[in-house]
Short mmCIF file of C-alpha atoms in Angstrom, two decimals:
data_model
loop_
_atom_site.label_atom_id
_atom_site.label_comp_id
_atom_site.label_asym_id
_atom_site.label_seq_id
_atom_site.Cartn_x
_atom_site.Cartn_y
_atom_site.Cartn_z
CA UNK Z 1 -11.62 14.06 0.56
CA UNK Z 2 -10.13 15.06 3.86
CA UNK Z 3 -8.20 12.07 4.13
CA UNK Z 4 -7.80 11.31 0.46
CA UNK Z 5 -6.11 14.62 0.32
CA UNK Z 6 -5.30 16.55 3.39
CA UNK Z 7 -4.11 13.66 6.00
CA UNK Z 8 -1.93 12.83 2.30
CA UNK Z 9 0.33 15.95 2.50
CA UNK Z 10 3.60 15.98 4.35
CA UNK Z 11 5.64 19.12 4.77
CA UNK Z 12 8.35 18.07 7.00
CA UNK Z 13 10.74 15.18 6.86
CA UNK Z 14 11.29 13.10 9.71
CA UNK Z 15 14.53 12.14 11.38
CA UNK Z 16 15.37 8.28 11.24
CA UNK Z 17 13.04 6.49 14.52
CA UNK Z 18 11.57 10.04 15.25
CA UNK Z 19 8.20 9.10 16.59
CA UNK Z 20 7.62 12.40 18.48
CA UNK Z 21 4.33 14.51 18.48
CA UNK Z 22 3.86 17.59 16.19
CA UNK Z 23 1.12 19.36 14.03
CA UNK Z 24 1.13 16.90 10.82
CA UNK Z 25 0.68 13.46 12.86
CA UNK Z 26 -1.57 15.47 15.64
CA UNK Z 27 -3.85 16.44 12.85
CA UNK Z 28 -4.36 13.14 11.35
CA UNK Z 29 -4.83 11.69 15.59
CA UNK Z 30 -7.65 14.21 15.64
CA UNK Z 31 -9.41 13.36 12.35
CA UNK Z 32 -8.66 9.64 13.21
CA UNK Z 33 -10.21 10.26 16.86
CA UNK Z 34 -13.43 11.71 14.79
CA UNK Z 35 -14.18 8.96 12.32
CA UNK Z 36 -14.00 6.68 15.72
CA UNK Z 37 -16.36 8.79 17.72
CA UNK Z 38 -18.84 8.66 14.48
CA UNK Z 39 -18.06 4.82 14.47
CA UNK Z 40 -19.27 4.20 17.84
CA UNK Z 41 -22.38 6.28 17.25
CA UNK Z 42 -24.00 4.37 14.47
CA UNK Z 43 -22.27 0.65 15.89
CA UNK Z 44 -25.56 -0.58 15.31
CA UNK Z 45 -25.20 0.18 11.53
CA UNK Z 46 -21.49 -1.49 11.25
CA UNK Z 47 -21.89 -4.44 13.51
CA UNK Z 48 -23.04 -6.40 10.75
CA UNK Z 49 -20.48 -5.54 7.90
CA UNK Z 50 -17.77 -5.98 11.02
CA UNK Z 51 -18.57 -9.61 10.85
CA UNK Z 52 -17.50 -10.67 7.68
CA UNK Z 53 -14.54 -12.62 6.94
CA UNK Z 54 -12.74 -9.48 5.68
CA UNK Z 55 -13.45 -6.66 8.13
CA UNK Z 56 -13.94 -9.15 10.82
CA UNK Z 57 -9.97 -10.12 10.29
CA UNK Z 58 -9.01 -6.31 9.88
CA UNK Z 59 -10.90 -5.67 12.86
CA UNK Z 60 -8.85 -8.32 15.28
CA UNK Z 61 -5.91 -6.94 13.58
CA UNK Z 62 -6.37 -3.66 14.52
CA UNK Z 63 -6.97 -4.66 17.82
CA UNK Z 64 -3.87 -6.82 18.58
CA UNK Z 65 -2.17 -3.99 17.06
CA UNK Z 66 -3.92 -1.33 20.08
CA UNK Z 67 -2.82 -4.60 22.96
CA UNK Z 68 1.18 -4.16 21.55
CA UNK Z 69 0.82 -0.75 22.60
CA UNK Z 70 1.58 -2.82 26.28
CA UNK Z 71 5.23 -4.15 25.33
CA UNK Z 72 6.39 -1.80 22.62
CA UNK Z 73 9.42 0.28 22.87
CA UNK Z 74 7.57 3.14 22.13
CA UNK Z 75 3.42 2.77 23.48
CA UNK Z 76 2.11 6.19 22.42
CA UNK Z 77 3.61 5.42 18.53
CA UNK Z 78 2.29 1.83 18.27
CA UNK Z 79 -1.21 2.99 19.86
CA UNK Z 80 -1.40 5.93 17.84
CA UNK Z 81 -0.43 3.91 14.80
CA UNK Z 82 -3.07 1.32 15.73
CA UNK Z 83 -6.25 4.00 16.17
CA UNK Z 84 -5.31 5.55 12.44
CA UNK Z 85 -5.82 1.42 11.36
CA UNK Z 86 -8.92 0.76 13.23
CA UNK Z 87 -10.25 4.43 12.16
CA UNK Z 88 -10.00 3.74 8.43
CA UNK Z 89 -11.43 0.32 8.77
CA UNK Z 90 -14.49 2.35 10.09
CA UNK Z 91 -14.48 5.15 7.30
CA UNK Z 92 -14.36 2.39 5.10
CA UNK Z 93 -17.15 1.01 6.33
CA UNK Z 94 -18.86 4.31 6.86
CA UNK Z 95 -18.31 4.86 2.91
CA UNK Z 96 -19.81 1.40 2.04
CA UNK Z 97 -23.27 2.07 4.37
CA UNK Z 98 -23.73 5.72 2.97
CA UNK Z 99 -22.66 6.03 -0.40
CA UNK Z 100 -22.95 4.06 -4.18
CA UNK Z 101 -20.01 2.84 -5.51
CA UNK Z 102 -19.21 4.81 -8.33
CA UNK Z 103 -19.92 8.18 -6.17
CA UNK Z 104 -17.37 6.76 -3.94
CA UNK Z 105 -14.52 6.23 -6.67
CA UNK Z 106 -15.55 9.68 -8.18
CA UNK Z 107 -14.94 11.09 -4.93
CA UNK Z 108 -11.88 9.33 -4.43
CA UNK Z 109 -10.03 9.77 -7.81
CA UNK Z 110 -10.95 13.32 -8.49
CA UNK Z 111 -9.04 14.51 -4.85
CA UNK Z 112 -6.53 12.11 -5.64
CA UNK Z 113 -6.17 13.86 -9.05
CA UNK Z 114 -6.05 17.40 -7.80
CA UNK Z 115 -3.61 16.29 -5.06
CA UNK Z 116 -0.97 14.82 -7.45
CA UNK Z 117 -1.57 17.58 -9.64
CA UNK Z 118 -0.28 19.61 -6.73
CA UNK Z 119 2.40 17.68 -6.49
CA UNK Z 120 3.43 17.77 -10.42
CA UNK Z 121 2.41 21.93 -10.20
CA UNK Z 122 4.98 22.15 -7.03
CA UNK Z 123 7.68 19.97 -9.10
CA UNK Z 124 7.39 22.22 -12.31
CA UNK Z 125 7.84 25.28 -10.13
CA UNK Z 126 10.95 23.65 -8.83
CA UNK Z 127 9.72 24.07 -5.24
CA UNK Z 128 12.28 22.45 -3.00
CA UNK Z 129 9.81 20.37 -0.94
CA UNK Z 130 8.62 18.65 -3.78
CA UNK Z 131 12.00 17.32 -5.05
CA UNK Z 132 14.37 15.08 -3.18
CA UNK Z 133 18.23 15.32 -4.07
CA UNK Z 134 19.91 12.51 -5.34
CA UNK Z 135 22.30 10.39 -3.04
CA UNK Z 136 25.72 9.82 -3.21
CA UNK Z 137 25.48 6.78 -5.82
CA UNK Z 138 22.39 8.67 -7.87
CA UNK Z 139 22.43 11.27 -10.30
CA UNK Z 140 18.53 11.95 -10.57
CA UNK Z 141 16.07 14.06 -8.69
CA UNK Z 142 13.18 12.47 -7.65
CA UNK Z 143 9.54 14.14 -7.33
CA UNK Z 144 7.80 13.88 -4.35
CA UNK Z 145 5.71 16.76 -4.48
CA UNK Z 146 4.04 16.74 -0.90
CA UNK Z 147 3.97 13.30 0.12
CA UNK Z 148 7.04 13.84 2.09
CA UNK Z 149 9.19 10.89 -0.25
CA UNK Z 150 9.33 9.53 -3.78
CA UNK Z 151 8.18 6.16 -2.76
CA UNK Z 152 5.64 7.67 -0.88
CA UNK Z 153 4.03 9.59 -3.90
CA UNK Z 154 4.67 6.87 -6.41
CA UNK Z 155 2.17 4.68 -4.14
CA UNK Z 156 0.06 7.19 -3.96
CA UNK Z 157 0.22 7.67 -7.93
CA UNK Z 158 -0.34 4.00 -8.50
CA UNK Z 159 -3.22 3.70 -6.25
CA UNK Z 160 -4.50 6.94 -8.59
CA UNK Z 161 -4.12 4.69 -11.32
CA UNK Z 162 -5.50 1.88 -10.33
CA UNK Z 163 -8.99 3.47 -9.20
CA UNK Z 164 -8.86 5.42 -12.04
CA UNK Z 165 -9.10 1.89 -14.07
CA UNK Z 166 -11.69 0.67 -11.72
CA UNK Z 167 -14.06 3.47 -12.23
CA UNK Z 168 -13.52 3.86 -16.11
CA UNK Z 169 -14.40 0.12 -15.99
CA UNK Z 170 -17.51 1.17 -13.81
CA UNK Z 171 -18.46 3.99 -16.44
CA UNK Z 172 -17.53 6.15 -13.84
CA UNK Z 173 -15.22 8.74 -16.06
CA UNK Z 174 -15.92 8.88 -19.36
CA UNK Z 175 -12.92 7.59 -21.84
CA UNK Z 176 -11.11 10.76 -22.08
CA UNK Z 177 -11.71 11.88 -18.83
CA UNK Z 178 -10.36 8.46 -17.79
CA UNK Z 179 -7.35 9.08 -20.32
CA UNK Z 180 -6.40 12.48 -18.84
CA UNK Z 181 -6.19 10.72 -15.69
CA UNK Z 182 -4.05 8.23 -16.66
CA UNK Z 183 -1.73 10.68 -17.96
CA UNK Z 184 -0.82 12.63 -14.53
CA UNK Z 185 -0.51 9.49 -12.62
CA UNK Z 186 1.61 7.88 -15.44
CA UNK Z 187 3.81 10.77 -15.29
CA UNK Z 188 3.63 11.29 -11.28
CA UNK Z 189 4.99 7.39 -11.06
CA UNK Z 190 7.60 8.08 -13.67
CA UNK Z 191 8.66 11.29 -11.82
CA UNK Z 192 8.92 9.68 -8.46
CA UNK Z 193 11.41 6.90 -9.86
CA UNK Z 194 9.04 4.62 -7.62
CA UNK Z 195 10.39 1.03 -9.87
CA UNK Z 196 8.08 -1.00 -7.66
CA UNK Z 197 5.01 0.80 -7.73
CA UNK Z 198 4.95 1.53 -11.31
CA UNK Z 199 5.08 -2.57 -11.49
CA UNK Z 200 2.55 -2.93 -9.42
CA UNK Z 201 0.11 -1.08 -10.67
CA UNK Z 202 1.15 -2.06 -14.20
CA UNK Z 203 1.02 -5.70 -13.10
CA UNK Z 204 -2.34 -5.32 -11.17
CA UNK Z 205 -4.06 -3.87 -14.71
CA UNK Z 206 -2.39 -6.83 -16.98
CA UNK Z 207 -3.68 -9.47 -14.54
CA UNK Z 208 -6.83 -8.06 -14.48
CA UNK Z 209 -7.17 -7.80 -18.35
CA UNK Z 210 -5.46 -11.16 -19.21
CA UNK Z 211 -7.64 -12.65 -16.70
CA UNK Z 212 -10.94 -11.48 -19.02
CA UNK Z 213 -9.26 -12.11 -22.38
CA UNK Z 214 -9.53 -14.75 -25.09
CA UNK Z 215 -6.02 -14.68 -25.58
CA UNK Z 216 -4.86 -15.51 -22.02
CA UNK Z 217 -3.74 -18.90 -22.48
CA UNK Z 218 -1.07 -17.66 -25.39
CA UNK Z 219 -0.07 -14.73 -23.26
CA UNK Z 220 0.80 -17.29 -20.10
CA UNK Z 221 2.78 -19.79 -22.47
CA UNK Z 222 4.80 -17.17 -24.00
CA UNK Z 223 5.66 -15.71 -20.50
CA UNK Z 224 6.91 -18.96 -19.32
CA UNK Z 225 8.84 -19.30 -22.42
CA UNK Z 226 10.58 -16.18 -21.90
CA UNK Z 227 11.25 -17.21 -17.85
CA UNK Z 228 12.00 -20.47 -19.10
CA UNK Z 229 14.90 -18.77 -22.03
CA UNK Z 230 16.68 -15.82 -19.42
CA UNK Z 231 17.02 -19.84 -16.77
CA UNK Z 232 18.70 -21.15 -19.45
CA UNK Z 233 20.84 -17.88 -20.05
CA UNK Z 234 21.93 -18.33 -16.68
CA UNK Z 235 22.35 -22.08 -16.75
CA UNK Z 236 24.64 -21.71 -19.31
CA UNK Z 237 26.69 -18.76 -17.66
CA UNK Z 238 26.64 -16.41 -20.12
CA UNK Z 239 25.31 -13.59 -17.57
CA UNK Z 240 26.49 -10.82 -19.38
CA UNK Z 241 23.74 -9.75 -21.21
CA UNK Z 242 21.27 -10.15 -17.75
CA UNK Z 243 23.83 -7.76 -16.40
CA UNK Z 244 23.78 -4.79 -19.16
CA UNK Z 245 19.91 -5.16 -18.61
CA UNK Z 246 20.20 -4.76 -14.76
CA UNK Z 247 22.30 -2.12 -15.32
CA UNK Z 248 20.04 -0.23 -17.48
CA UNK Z 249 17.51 -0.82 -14.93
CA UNK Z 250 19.10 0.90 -11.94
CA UNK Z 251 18.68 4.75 -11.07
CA UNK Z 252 22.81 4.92 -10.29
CA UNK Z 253 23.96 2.14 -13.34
CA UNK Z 254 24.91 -0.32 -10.98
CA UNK Z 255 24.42 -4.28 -11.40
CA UNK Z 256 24.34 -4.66 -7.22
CA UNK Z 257 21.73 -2.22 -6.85
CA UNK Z 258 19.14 -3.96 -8.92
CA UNK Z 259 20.43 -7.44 -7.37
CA UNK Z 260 19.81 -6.05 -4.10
CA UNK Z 261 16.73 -4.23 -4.65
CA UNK Z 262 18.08 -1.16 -4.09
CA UNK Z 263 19.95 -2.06 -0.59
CA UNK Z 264 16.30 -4.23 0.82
CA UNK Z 265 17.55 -7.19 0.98
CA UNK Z 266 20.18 -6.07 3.93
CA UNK Z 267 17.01 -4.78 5.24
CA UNK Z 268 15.60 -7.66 4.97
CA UNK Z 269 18.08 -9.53 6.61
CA UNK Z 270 17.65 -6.94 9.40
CA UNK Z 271 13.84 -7.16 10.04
CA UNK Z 272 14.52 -11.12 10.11
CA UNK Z 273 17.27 -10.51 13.06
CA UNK Z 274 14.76 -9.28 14.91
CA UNK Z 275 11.79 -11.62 13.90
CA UNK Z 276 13.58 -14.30 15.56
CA UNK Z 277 14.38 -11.85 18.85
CA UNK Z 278 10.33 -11.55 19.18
CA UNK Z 279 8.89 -14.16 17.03
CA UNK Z 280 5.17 -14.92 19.24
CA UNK Z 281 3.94 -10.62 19.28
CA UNK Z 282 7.08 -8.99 17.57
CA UNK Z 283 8.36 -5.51 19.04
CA UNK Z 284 4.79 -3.82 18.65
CA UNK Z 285 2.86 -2.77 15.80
CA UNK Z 286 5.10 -0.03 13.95
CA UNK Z 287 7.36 0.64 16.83
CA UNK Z 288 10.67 -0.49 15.19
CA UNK Z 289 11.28 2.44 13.54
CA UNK Z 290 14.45 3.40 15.97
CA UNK Z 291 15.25 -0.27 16.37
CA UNK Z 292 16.28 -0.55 12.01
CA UNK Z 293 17.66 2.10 12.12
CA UNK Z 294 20.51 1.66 15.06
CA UNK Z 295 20.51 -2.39 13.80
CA UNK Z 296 21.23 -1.72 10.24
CA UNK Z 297 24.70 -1.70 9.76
CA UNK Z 298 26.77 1.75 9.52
CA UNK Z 299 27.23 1.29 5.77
CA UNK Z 300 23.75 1.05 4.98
CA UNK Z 301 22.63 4.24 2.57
CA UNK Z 302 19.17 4.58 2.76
CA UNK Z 303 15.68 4.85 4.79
CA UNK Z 304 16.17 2.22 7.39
CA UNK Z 305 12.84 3.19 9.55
CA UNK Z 306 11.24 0.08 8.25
CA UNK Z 307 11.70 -3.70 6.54
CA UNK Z 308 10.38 -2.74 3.06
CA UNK Z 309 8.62 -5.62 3.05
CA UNK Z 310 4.78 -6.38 3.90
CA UNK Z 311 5.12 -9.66 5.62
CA UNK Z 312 8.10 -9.00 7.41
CA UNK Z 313 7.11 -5.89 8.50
CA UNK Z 314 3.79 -7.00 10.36
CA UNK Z 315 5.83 -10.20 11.90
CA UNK Z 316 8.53 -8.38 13.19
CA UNK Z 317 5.78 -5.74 14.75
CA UNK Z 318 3.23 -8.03 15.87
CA UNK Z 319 5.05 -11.41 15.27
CA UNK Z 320 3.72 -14.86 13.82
CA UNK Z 321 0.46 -15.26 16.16
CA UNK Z 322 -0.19 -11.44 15.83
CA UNK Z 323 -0.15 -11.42 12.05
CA UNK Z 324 -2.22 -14.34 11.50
CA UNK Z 325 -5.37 -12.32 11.51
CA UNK Z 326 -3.61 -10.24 8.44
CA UNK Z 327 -2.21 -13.86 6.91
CA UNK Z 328 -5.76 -15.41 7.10
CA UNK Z 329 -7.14 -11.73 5.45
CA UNK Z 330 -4.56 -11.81 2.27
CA UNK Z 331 -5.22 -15.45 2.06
CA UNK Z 332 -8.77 -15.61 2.04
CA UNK Z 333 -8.28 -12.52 -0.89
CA UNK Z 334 -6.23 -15.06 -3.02
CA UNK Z 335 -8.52 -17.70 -2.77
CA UNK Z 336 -11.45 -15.39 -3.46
CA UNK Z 337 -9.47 -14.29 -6.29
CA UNK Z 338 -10.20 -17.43 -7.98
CA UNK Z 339 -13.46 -18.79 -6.50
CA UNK Z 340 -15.02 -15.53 -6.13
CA UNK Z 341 -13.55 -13.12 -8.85
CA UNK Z 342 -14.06 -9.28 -8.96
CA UNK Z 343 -11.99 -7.27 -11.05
CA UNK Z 344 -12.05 -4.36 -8.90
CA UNK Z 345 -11.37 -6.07 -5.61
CA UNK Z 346 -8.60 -8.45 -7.22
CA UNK Z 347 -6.92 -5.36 -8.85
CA UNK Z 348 -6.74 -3.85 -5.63
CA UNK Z 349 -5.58 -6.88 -4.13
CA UNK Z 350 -2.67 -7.66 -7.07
CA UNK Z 351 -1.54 -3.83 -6.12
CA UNK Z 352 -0.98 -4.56 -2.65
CA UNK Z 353 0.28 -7.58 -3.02
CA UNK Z 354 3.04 -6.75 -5.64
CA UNK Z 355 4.08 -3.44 -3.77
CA UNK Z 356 4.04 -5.11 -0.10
CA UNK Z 357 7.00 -7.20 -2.04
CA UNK Z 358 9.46 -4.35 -2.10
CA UNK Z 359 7.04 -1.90 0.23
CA UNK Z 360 5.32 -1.89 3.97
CA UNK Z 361 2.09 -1.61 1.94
CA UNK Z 362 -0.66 -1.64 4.73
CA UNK Z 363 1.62 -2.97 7.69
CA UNK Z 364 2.78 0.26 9.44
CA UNK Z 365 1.90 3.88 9.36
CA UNK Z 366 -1.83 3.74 8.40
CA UNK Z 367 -1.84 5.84 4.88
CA UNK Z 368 -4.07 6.03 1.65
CA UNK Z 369 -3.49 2.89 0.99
CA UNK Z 370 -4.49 1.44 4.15
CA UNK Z 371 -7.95 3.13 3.46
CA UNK Z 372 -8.38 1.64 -0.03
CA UNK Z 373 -7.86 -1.49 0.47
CA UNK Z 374 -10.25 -1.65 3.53
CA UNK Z 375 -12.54 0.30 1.07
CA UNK Z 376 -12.34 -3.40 -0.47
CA UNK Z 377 -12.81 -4.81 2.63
CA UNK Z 378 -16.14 -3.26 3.70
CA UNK Z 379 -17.40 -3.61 0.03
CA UNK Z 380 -16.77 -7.27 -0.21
CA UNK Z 381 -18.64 -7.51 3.35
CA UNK Z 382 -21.54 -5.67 1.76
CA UNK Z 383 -22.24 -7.43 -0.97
CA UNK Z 384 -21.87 -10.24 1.19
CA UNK Z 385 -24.85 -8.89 3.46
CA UNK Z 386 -26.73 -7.92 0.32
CA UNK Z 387 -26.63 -11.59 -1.00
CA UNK Z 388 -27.73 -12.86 2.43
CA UNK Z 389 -30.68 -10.41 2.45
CA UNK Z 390 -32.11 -11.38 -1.20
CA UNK Z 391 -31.98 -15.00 0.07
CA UNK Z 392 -33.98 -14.95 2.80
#
């Protein structure tokens, strides 16, 4: 609960590259620095879920990660950054020796639901932390209740939903308990204005379901129809109509902004720059906070502290041989998605895969969902040592 909820509030907002010290990030250090400590005293007890595929990867990760400390611009950041990874790999594996699955999730989702319901309380009270104003192109408030940004708390929110989907599926919460639920993260995401997380957690369920449905095959075909109708829309040139919809899409009724993703793709174009500056170890694991934001160009409205993208985030912060522990990690979860399927691993993994499009997901500041999907992780690794136990 103490990092589901506490090391989840944010009461400050940070300048652009600010990577100083103070009482939020200090806090989390210590409680990071304590789920270490409690790693290394039961070692014993973890050495064997450390060695699976999964963790194994995350664990080498981490660790390349702590070595970048040596040439990043800004070593205390990047090491700091690096000790929150490696500590929620151990909680997760902590959680996986020491407690049942569906005590886990009910553990999980019920502080996840009283934080967000902070969050919405804070919003309804009109409490100026918990809104940010719109920009110059916007016309909206977005709620962000105390997660410090919109985006932030519409992760948060969709990682709400999708362990609250998990559990009902476990008989974990009850239907209308599970309902309820569904409700304040449904209206949390649509509060936040967070486009990309509401699709991925949207996406994440429908794969999920289709994937266990007798009507699967018809859903697919008619989905490639429709692709298949909007190419030959464009084909044809009549764009007009794609444009009224992308313009109903965007928060300031711009085509451009929808086209560009809301400004990521210059961001994109920036993390690349300086991919191919560093491309063997990058510029250390989250240290280029400073470096977007003075190599973004002046224009640029927005948060330019990071690539808004997953992949490109970890290469330009620990480059192409760095990253292939994290590469081999989402790879292996792909394949297992279809060799090895388990609905509430591969929702998980469809989340974090869909947001990291548009989001850093799990490839910077170690957050909630950095501890979730390790969660996975360790759980995967324990079945894994369960299975090998039953055989011999």
């Amino acid at each position: 609960m103490t990092v589901t909820f506490v090391l989840s509030l944010n009461f400050r907002q940070r300048e652009l590259g600010e990577t100083g010290l103070d009482w939020q990030n200090g806090t989390k250090f210590v409680v990071w620095s304590a789920i270490i400590g409690l790693g290394i005293l039961r070692w014993r007890e973890l050495a064997a879920l450390m060695g699976k595929p999964l963790t194994g990867l995350s664990l080498t990760y981490a660790a390349i990660a702590l070595l970048s400390a040596t040439w990043s611009e800004v070593p205390a950041y990047t090491a700091a950054s690096a000790i929150g990874m490696l500590a929620y790999l151990v909680l997760a594996c902590l959680l996986v020796r020491d407690l049942n699955e569906v005590a886990i999730l009910r553990i999980v989702v019920g502080s996840l639901a009283a934080y967000i319901m902070a969050g919405l309380l804070a919003g309804a009270l009109s409490f100026d932390i918990a809104w940010l104003a719109p920009s110059a192109d916007e016309s909206i408030n977005r709620l962000q209740g105390f997660s410090g940004h919109p985006n932030t708390f519409g992760q948060q929110a969709a990682v709400f939903i999708t362990l609250t989907v998990i559990a009902w599926r476990l008989r974990a919460f009850g239907n209308g308990a599970a309902c309820a639920l569904l409700i304040i993260g449904c209206v949390a995401i649509l509060a936040s204005g967070s486009r990309t997380n509401l699709a991925a957690a949207l996406i994440a369920w429908f794969v999920i379901a289709l994937r266990s449905s007798p009507w699967r095959h018809m859903v697919v075909l008619a989905g490639m129809t429709a692709v298949a109708t909007l190419l030959m829309i464009a084909a044809t040139g009549d764009l007009s109509e794609i444009g009224a919809l992308a313009k109903g899409l965007s928060r300031t009724g711009a085509e451009g902004e929808v086209f560009t993703l809301t400004g990521r793709t210059e961001l994109w174009a920036t993390a690349w720059h300086l991919i191919t500056e560093k491309p063997l170890f990058g510029w250390g694991y989250n240290g280029i906070e400073d470096i977007m934001s003075r190599t973004v160009s002046v224009g640029f409205e927005g948060t330019a502290i990071n690539a808004h993208n997953m992949l490109l985030q970890s290469l330009a912060s620990l480059g192409f041989v760095g990253s292939l522990p994290a590469i081999a990690a989402i790879s292996l979860l792909c394949l297992r998605f279809f060799t090895k399927p388990d609905p509430a691993r591969d929702q998980i993994a469809v989340l974090l895969l869909v947001s990291g499009l548009g989001e850093v997901g799990i490839a910077a500041t170690p957050i909630l969902l950095t501890v979730v999907v390790f969660y996975f992780f360790a759980r995967d690794g324990q079945q894994c040592v369960g299975s090998r136990r039953h055989e011999l």
